[in-house]
CSV table of C-alpha atoms and ligand atoms in Angstrom, one decimal:
chain,number,residue,atom,x,y,z
A,1,MET,CA,109.3,66.3,131.2
A,2,THR,CA,107.0,67.3,134.1
A,3,ASP,CA,106.4,64.6,136.7
A,4,ARG,CA,102.6,64.1,136.7
A,5,LEU,CA,101.6,63.5,140.3
A,6,TYR,CA,98.0,62.9,139.4
A,7,TYR,CA,99.0,59.7,137.5
A,8,GLN,CA,100.0,58.1,140.9
A,9,ASP,CA,97.4,59.8,143.1
A,10,SER,CA,94.4,61.5,141.6
A,11,TYR,CA,93.3,62.5,145.2
A,12,LEU,CA,96.4,64.7,145.7
A,13,ARG,CA,95.1,68.2,146.3
A,14,GLU,CA,98.1,70.0,147.6
A,15,PHE,CA,101.8,69.7,146.6
A,16,ARG,CA,105.1,71.5,146.6
A,17,ALA,CA,107.2,71.9,143.4
A,18,CYS,CA,110.0,74.0,141.9
A,19,VAL,CA,109.6,76.4,139.0
A,20,VAL,CA,112.0,75.1,136.4
A,21,ASP,CA,111.0,77.4,133.5
A,22,ALA,CA,108.7,80.3,132.7
A,23,SER,CA,107.7,82.6,129.9
A,24,PRO,CA,109.4,86.0,129.9
A,25,GLU,CA,106.4,87.7,131.6
A,26,GLN,CA,106.3,84.8,134.1
A,27,GLN,CA,102.7,83.9,133.5
A,28,ARG,CA,103.3,80.6,131.8
A,29,ILE,CA,105.0,78.5,134.4
A,30,TYR,CA,106.7,75.0,134.2
A,31,LEU,CA,107.2,72.9,137.3
A,32,ASP,CA,109.4,69.9,138.0
A,33,ARG,CA,106.2,68.1,139.2
A,34,THR,CA,102.5,69.0,139.3
A,35,ALA,CA,99.1,67.7,140.4
A,36,PHE,CA,97.4,70.0,137.9
A,37,TYR,CA,95.7,68.1,135.2
A,38,PRO,CA,96.0,69.6,131.7
A,39,ALA,CA,93.0,69.5,129.3
A,40,SER,CA,93.2,66.2,127.4
A,41,GLY,CA,91.3,63.0,126.5
A,42,GLY,CA,88.0,64.8,126.8
A,43,GLN,CA,88.6,65.9,130.5
A,44,PRO,CA,89.0,69.7,131.1
A,45,PHE,CA,92.0,71.2,132.9
A,46,ASP,CA,92.2,71.8,136.7
A,47,THR,CA,92.1,75.3,138.2
A,48,GLY,CA,93.5,76.3,141.6
A,49,LYS,CA,96.5,78.3,142.9
A,50,LEU,CA,100.3,78.2,142.6
A,51,GLY,CA,102.1,80.3,145.2
A,52,GLY,CA,98.8,82.0,145.9
A,53,VAL,CA,98.3,83.1,142.3
A,54,ASP,CA,95.3,81.7,140.3
A,55,VAL,CA,95.9,79.0,137.7
A,56,ILE,CA,93.5,79.8,134.8
A,57,ASP,CA,94.6,77.2,132.2
A,58,VAL,CA,96.8,74.1,132.2
A,59,VAL,CA,98.2,72.9,128.8
A,60,ASP,CA,99.9,69.7,127.9
A,61,GLU,CA,102.9,70.6,125.7
A,62,ASP,CA,104.3,67.2,124.7
A,63,GLY,CA,105.6,66.1,128.0
A,64,ARG,CA,105.8,69.5,129.6
A,65,ILE,CA,102.9,70.9,131.4
A,66,ALA,CA,102.3,74.7,131.2
A,67,HIS,CA,100.4,76.5,134.0
A,68,VAL,CA,98.8,79.7,132.7
A,69,MET,CA,98.7,82.2,135.6
A,70,SER,CA,96.4,85.2,136.2
A,71,ALA,CA,99.5,87.2,137.3
A,72,PRO,CA,103.3,86.8,137.2
A,73,LEU,CA,104.7,84.1,139.5
A,74,ALA,CA,108.3,84.4,140.9
A,75,ALA,CA,110.8,81.6,140.5
A,76,GLY,CA,111.6,79.2,143.3
A,77,GLU,CA,109.6,76.6,145.3
A,78,VAL,CA,105.9,77.0,145.2
A,79,ALA,CA,102.9,75.5,146.9
A,80,GLY,CA,100.2,74.2,144.6
A,81,VAL,CA,96.5,73.8,145.6
A,82,ILE,CA,94.0,72.2,143.3
A,83,ASP,CA,90.3,73.4,143.1
A,84,TRP,CA,89.1,70.1,144.5
A,85,ARG,CA,85.4,70.6,143.9
A,86,ARG,CA,86.0,71.1,140.2
A,87,ARG,CA,88.5,68.2,140.0
A,88,PHE,CA,86.4,65.7,141.9
A,89,ASP,CA,83.4,66.6,139.8
A,90,HIS,CA,85.6,65.8,136.7
A,91,MET,CA,86.7,62.5,138.2
A,92,GLN,CA,83.1,61.5,138.8
A,93,GLN,CA,82.0,62.4,135.3
A,94,HIS,CA,85.0,60.8,133.7
A,95,THR,CA,84.8,57.5,135.6
A,96,GLY,CA,81.1,57.6,135.0
A,97,GLN,CA,81.8,57.7,131.3
A,98,HIS,CA,84.1,54.6,131.5
A,99,LEU,CA,81.3,52.8,133.4
A,100,LEU,CA,78.5,53.8,131.1
A,101,SER,CA,80.5,53.1,127.9
A,102,ALA,CA,81.4,49.6,129.3
A,103,VAL,CA,77.7,48.9,130.1
A,104,LEU,CA,76.6,50.0,126.6
A,105,VAL,CA,79.0,47.5,125.1
A,106,GLU,CA,78.1,44.8,127.6
A,107,LEU,CA,74.3,45.2,127.1
A,108,PHE,CA,73.9,46.3,123.5
A,109,ASP,CA,77.3,46.0,121.8
A,110,ALA,CA,77.3,49.8,121.3
A,111,PRO,CA,80.9,51.0,121.4
A,112,THR,CA,81.6,54.6,122.3
A,113,VAL,CA,83.2,56.6,119.4
A,114,SER,CA,83.7,59.9,121.3
A,115,PHE,CA,83.4,61.5,124.7
A,116,HIS,CA,83.0,65.1,125.8
A,117,LEU,CA,83.0,66.4,129.4
A,118,GLY,CA,81.2,69.7,129.4
A,119,ALA,CA,80.7,72.4,132.1
A,120,GLU,CA,77.0,71.5,132.4
A,121,SER,CA,76.8,67.9,131.2
A,122,SER,CA,78.8,65.3,129.4
A,123,THR,CA,78.1,63.3,126.2
A,124,ILE,CA,79.2,60.0,124.7
A,125,ASP,CA,78.5,59.2,121.1
A,126,VAL,CA,77.8,55.6,120.1
A,127,ALA,CA,77.8,54.3,116.6
A,128,ARG,CA,74.4,52.7,116.6
A,129,PRO,CA,70.8,53.6,117.4
A,130,LEU,CA,69.3,52.7,120.8
A,131,GLU,CA,65.7,52.7,121.9
A,132,ALA,CA,64.4,54.5,125.0
A,133,GLY,CA,64.0,51.2,126.7
A,134,GLN,CA,67.6,50.2,126.1
A,135,ILE,CA,68.7,53.6,127.4
A,136,ARG,CA,66.7,53.0,130.6
A,137,ALA,CA,68.2,49.6,131.0
A,138,ALA,CA,71.8,50.9,130.5
A,139,GLU,CA,71.1,53.6,133.1
A,140,ARG,CA,69.8,51.1,135.6
A,141,ARG,CA,72.7,48.7,135.1
A,142,ALA,CA,75.2,51.6,135.4
A,143,ASN,CA,73.7,52.6,138.7
A,144,GLU,CA,73.7,49.0,140.0
A,145,ILE,CA,77.4,48.9,139.4
A,146,VAL,CA,77.8,52.2,141.3
A,147,PHE,CA,76.0,50.6,144.3
A,148,GLU,CA,78.3,47.6,144.1
A,149,ASN,CA,81.1,50.0,144.8
A,150,ARG,CA,83.6,48.1,142.6
A,151,PRO,CA,87.2,49.1,142.8
A,152,VAL,CA,88.6,51.3,140.1
A,153,SER,CA,92.4,50.7,139.8
A,154,VAL,CA,95.3,51.9,137.7
A,155,SER,CA,98.0,49.6,136.3
A,156,TYR,CA,100.8,49.9,133.7
A,157,ARG,CA,101.5,47.4,130.9
A,158,HIS,CA,103.5,47.3,127.8
A,159,SER,CA,101.6,47.8,124.5
A,160,SER,CA,103.1,44.5,123.2
A,161,GLU,CA,101.2,42.5,125.9
A,162,GLU,CA,97.7,41.2,125.6
A,163,LEU,CA,95.9,44.1,127.2
A,164,GLY,CA,92.2,43.0,127.0
A,165,LEU,CA,91.0,46.6,126.5
A,166,ARG,CA,87.5,47.6,125.6
A,167,LYS,CA,88.9,49.8,122.9
A,168,PRO,CA,92.3,49.1,121.3
A,169,THR,CA,94.9,51.8,122.0
A,170,GLU,CA,97.4,53.2,119.4
A,171,ARG,CA,99.8,54.1,122.2
A,172,GLU,CA,103.2,52.4,121.9
A,173,GLY,CA,105.3,51.4,125.0
A,174,GLU,CA,104.0,51.8,128.5
A,175,VAL,CA,100.2,52.0,128.6
A,176,ARG,CA,98.2,53.3,131.6
A,177,ILE,CA,95.2,51.1,132.1
A,178,ILE,CA,92.1,52.0,134.2
A,179,SER,CA,90.1,49.0,135.3
A,180,ILE,CA,86.7,48.7,136.8
A,181,GLN,CA,86.6,45.4,138.5
A,182,ASP,CA,85.0,42.6,136.3
A,183,LEU,CA,83.7,45.2,133.9
A,184,ASP,CA,86.1,47.3,132.0
A,185,ARG,CA,89.8,47.9,131.0
A,186,SER,CA,90.6,51.2,129.2
A,187,ALA,CA,93.8,52.9,128.3
A,188,CYS,CA,93.5,56.4,129.7
A,189,GLY,CA,95.6,59.2,131.1
A,190,GLY,CA,92.8,61.0,133.0
A,191,THR,CA,91.9,61.2,136.7
A,192,HIS,CA,89.4,58.7,138.1
A,193,VAL,CA,87.7,57.9,141.4
A,194,ARG,CA,88.9,54.9,143.4
A,195,ALA,CA,85.6,53.0,143.5
A,196,THR,CA,82.4,53.2,141.5
A,197,GLY,CA,80.4,54.3,144.6
A,198,GLU,CA,82.2,57.6,144.4
A,199,ILE,CA,80.7,58.3,141.0
A,200,GLY,CA,77.4,58.8,142.7
A,201,PRO,CA,74.1,58.6,140.8
A,202,ILE,CA,74.3,58.4,137.0
A,203,LEU,CA,71.5,60.1,135.1
A,204,ILE,CA,71.0,59.8,131.3
A,205,ARG,CA,69.1,62.7,129.8
A,206,LYS,CA,68.9,63.9,126.2
A,207,LEU,CA,69.5,61.7,123.2
A,208,ASP,CA,70.4,63.3,119.8
A,209,ARG,CA,71.1,61.8,116.4
A,210,ILE,CA,74.3,63.4,115.2
A,211,ARG,CA,75.8,62.4,111.9
A,212,GLY,CA,74.6,58.8,112.1
A,213,ASN,CA,75.7,58.4,115.7
A,214,LEU,CA,73.6,58.6,118.9
A,215,ARG,CA,74.7,61.3,121.3
A,216,ILE,CA,73.9,60.4,124.9
A,217,GLU,CA,73.9,63.2,127.4
A,218,PHE,CA,74.6,62.1,131.0
A,219,LEU,CA,75.4,63.5,134.5
A,220,CYS,CA,77.1,61.9,137.5
A,221,GLY,CA,77.3,62.7,141.2
A,222,LEU,CA,76.0,66.1,142.4
A,223,ARG,CA,75.4,67.2,138.8
A,224,ALA,CA,72.8,64.4,138.5
A,225,VAL,CA,71.2,65.4,141.9
A,226,GLU,CA,71.1,69.1,141.0
A,227,ARG,CA,69.7,68.4,137.6
A,228,ALA,CA,67.0,66.2,139.0
A,229,ARG,CA,66.1,69.0,141.5
A,230,SER,CA,65.9,71.6,138.7
A,231,ASP,CA,63.7,69.2,136.6
A,232,PHE,CA,61.5,68.6,139.6
A,233,GLU,CA,61.1,72.3,140.3
A,234,ALA,CA,60.3,73.0,136.6
A,235,LEU,CA,57.7,70.3,136.5
A,236,SER,CA,56.3,71.5,139.9
A,237,THR,CA,55.8,74.9,138.4
A,238,VAL,CA,53.8,73.4,135.5
A,239,ALA,CA,51.8,71.2,137.9
A,240,ARG,CA,51.0,74.2,140.1
A,241,THR,CA,49.5,76.1,137.2
A,242,PHE,CA,47.1,73.2,136.7
A,243,SER,CA,46.7,72.6,140.5
A,244,SER,CA,47.5,68.9,139.6
A,245,PRO,CA,49.7,66.2,141.0
A,246,LEU,CA,53.1,66.2,139.4
A,247,ASP,CA,52.5,62.9,137.4
A,248,ASP,CA,49.3,64.3,135.8
A,249,ALA,CA,51.0,67.4,134.5
A,250,PRO,CA,52.2,66.0,131.1
A,251,SER,CA,48.8,64.7,130.1
A,252,LEU,CA,47.2,68.0,131.3
A,253,VAL,CA,49.6,70.1,129.2
A,254,GLU,CA,48.8,67.9,126.2
A,255,ALA,CA,45.1,68.2,126.7
A,256,GLN,CA,45.5,72.0,127.1
A,257,ARG,CA,47.4,72.2,123.9
A,258,GLU,CA,44.7,70.3,122.0
A,259,ARG,CA,42.1,72.6,123.5
A,260,LEU,CA,44.1,75.6,122.5
A,261,LEU,CA,44.4,74.4,118.9
A,262,GLU,CA,40.6,73.8,118.8
A,263,VAL,CA,39.9,77.3,120.2
A,264,GLU,CA,42.3,78.8,117.6
A,265,ARG,CA,40.5,77.0,114.8
A,266,ALA,CA,37.2,78.2,116.1
A,267,HIS,CA,38.5,81.7,116.4
A,268,ARG,CA,39.8,81.7,112.8
A,269,ARG,CA,36.5,80.5,111.6
A,270,LEU,CA,34.6,83.2,113.5
A,271,ALA,CA,37.0,85.9,112.4
A,272,ALA,CA,36.5,84.9,108.8
A,273,GLU,CA,32.7,84.8,109.2
A,274,LEU,CA,32.8,88.2,110.8
A,275,ALA,CA,35.0,89.6,108.0
A,276,GLN,CA,32.5,88.2,105.4
A,277,ALA,CA,29.6,89.8,107.3
A,278,ARG,CA,31.4,93.1,107.5
A,279,GLY,CA,32.1,93.1,103.8
A,280,ARG,CA,28.5,92.4,103.0
A,281,GLU,CA,27.3,95.1,105.5
A,282,LEU,CA,29.8,97.6,104.0
A,283,TYR,CA,28.5,96.8,100.6
A,284,THR,CA,24.9,97.4,101.7
A,285,ASN,CA,25.8,100.7,103.4
A,286,THR,CA,27.9,102.1,100.6
A,287,ALA,CA,26.0,104.2,98.1
A,288,ALA,CA,26.7,103.6,94.4
A,289,SER,CA,28.2,106.5,92.5
A,290,PRO,CA,26.4,107.9,89.4
A,291,ASP,CA,28.2,105.3,87.3
A,292,GLY,CA,26.6,102.6,89.4
A,293,ILE,CA,29.9,101.5,91.1
A,294,ARG,CA,30.3,101.2,94.9
A,295,ARG,CA,33.8,102.2,95.9
A,296,ILE,CA,35.3,101.9,99.3
A,297,VAL,CA,38.8,102.8,100.7
A,298,ARG,CA,39.8,101.2,104.0
A,299,ARG,CA,42.7,102.6,106.0
A,300,VAL,CA,44.2,100.1,108.4
A,301,ALA,CA,47.3,99.6,110.5
A,302,THR,CA,48.3,96.3,108.9
A,303,LEU,CA,46.8,94.3,106.0
A,304,SER,CA,45.5,91.0,107.2
A,305,ASP,CA,43.8,87.8,106.0
A,306,ASP,CA,40.6,88.9,107.5
A,307,LEU,CA,40.7,92.1,105.6
A,308,ARG,CA,41.2,90.1,102.4
A,309,VAL,CA,38.1,88.1,103.2
A,310,GLU,CA,36.2,91.4,103.9
A,311,ALA,CA,37.4,92.7,100.5
A,312,GLN,CA,36.3,89.5,98.7
A,313,SER,CA,33.0,89.7,100.4
A,314,PHE,CA,32.5,93.3,99.4
A,315,THR,CA,33.4,92.7,95.8
A,316,ALA,CA,31.2,89.6,95.6
A,317,GLY,CA,28.4,92.2,95.2
A,318,ALA,CA,27.8,93.7,91.8
A,319,LYS,CA,29.9,96.7,90.6
A,320,ALA,CA,32.2,97.0,93.5
A,321,VAL,CA,35.8,98.2,94.1
A,322,PHE,CA,37.6,97.8,97.4
A,323,LEU,CA,41.0,99.5,98.1
A,324,ALA,CA,42.8,98.9,101.4
A,325,VAL,CA,45.8,100.9,102.6
A,326,GLY,CA,48.0,99.5,105.4
A,327,ASP,CA,50.6,101.6,107.1
A,328,ASP,CA,52.9,99.1,108.9
A,329,PRO,CA,54.3,97.7,106.7
A,330,PRO,CA,53.3,100.1,103.9
A,331,ALA,CA,51.2,98.0,101.6
A,332,LEU,CA,48.0,98.0,99.5
A,333,MET,CA,45.3,95.6,98.6
A,334,LEU,CA,42.9,96.1,95.7
A,335,ALA,CA,39.8,94.0,95.0
A,336,ALA,CA,37.3,94.4,92.1
A,337,SER,CA,34.1,92.7,91.0
A,338,ALA,CA,34.2,91.2,87.6
A,339,ASP,CA,31.6,93.7,86.2
A,340,CYS,CA,33.2,97.0,87.4
A,341,GLY,CA,35.6,97.5,84.5
A,342,VAL,CA,38.7,97.4,86.8
A,343,HIS,CA,41.5,94.8,86.5
A,344,ALA,CA,42.9,94.9,90.1
A,345,GLY,CA,46.2,93.2,89.3
A,346,ASN,CA,47.1,95.4,86.3
A,347,LEU,CA,46.0,98.6,87.9
A,348,LEU,CA,47.9,98.0,91.2
A,349,LYS,CA,51.0,96.8,89.4
A,350,SER,CA,51.3,99.9,87.2
A,351,ALA,CA,50.7,102.2,90.2
A,352,LEU,CA,53.3,100.3,92.2
A,353,THR,CA,55.9,100.1,89.5
A,354,THR,CA,56.1,103.9,89.0
A,355,ALA,CA,56.7,104.2,92.8
A,356,GLY,CA,59.3,101.5,93.0
A,357,GLY,CA,57.0,99.1,94.8
A,358,ARG,CA,56.3,95.4,94.2
A,359,GLY,CA,53.2,93.4,93.8
A,360,GLY,CA,50.3,92.3,91.6
A,361,GLY,CA,47.5,89.7,91.4
A,362,SER,CA,44.5,88.6,89.5
A,363,ALA,CA,41.7,90.8,88.0
A,364,ALA,CA,39.7,90.2,91.2
A,365,MET,CA,42.3,90.6,93.9
A,366,ALA,CA,45.8,92.1,94.1
A,367,GLN,CA,48.3,93.1,96.7
A,368,GLY,CA,51.6,94.9,96.9
A,369,SER,CA,54.0,96.9,99.0
A,370,VAL,CA,56.0,100.1,98.7
A,371,PRO,CA,59.4,101.0,100.4
A,372,SER,CA,58.1,103.9,102.5
A,373,ASN,CA,55.0,105.6,104.0
A,374,THR,CA,55.6,108.7,101.8
A,375,LEU,CA,55.4,106.6,98.7
A,376,LEU,CA,52.4,104.8,100.2
A,377,GLU,CA,50.5,108.1,100.3
A,378,GLU,CA,51.5,108.9,96.7
A,379,VAL,CA,50.4,105.5,95.3
A,380,SER,CA,47.2,105.6,97.4
A,381,ARG,CA,46.3,109.0,95.9
A,382,THR,CA,47.1,107.9,92.4
A,383,LEU,CA,45.1,104.7,92.8
A,384,ALA,CA,42.1,106.5,94.4
A,385,ALA,CA,42.1,109.1,91.7
A,386,SER,CA,42.2,106.5,88.9
A,387,LEU,CA,39.4,104.5,90.7
A,388,GLY,CA,37.4,107.7,91.1
A,389,ALA,CA,37.2,107.3,94.8
A,390,GLU,CA,36.5,110.6,96.6
A,391,ARG,CA,37.9,109.8,100.0
A,392,LEU,CA,41.2,108.2,101.0
A,393,SER,CA,40.7,108.0,104.7
A,394,GLN,CA,38.1,105.6,105.8
A,395,ASP,CA,38.3,104.3,109.3
A,396,ALA,CA,39.0,100.7,109.9
B,1,ZN,ZN1,89.6,57.8,131.9
């Protein structure tokens, strides 16, 4: 059994201990006592140094604590130093979680079902939905309790006693209880700050519905301050592009989005009108062959909706056939007027099938693709020949 010094004093940053066991390569070290917290109960492990060597992981092995080292560590007495910035940050997030979970029960009878302390932010899952106003109220109440600087204390009781815990514990025998004065009693083996004031500001951010639960993302202490600063800077960048005060930025972004949608709709309408006009113009400028049919072949980079409109406009005229060849991706479009004797769908489909392509359509309009540009040339030539078109290449 390793003596867990952090149970008695979570503010202990430096300690001395003896190596009592080690893995053969001496990179998994066991001490008689340690202040290093192993990953458990949702709180990540500590890092730091043992005998000047980096501790890169700390694992709870049923009573023994393993220190995973970046390099071999010799036996004997060693000095341990905890990375205090990391540990204190964990203590703030963890105690903040106790506080927030207690407030959610106090205000809205919303018990916490799980907790995760992440590298960027932490989350608690509650088993019932909460509205934005309730979340704001919980955040406000939690921060008020921070300002009241209530003592956070550790005590030990036996599991057979009436413990008065927020959430019943399954632990048998001695139970470690963390209390926030006049608010919360929880069974917990983690590290906590000694008074709520040390949690610092508590900021609730994202809310997600996860498997019927509500996941609440929150940050405490410097994390909350740094996040608020990043949010401010992001919003400032947006406001600067509008030369607007910060508070006006959201409504301006919304107005700009509406305007953009409007412009896009107008653009689509104009593009379609232009394609129609181009199809009509092309029809007028294309001479009919001796058989009275006007044939056109359009070579374009990519087939588009606008080209489809152009083709339909062209073949809206009498005795007209419109073939379009697109290079990227290799594809074809064939449109035919009802009186020209060509069934676009059937003709295109048979040309494509022999070349291993896919596609088809109606008598008036068909579209398809082929696997390569070499096959595209082949199918285009076959189609042009069977349509009696003289030229393949017509500029877009
Ligand atoms: Zn705890």
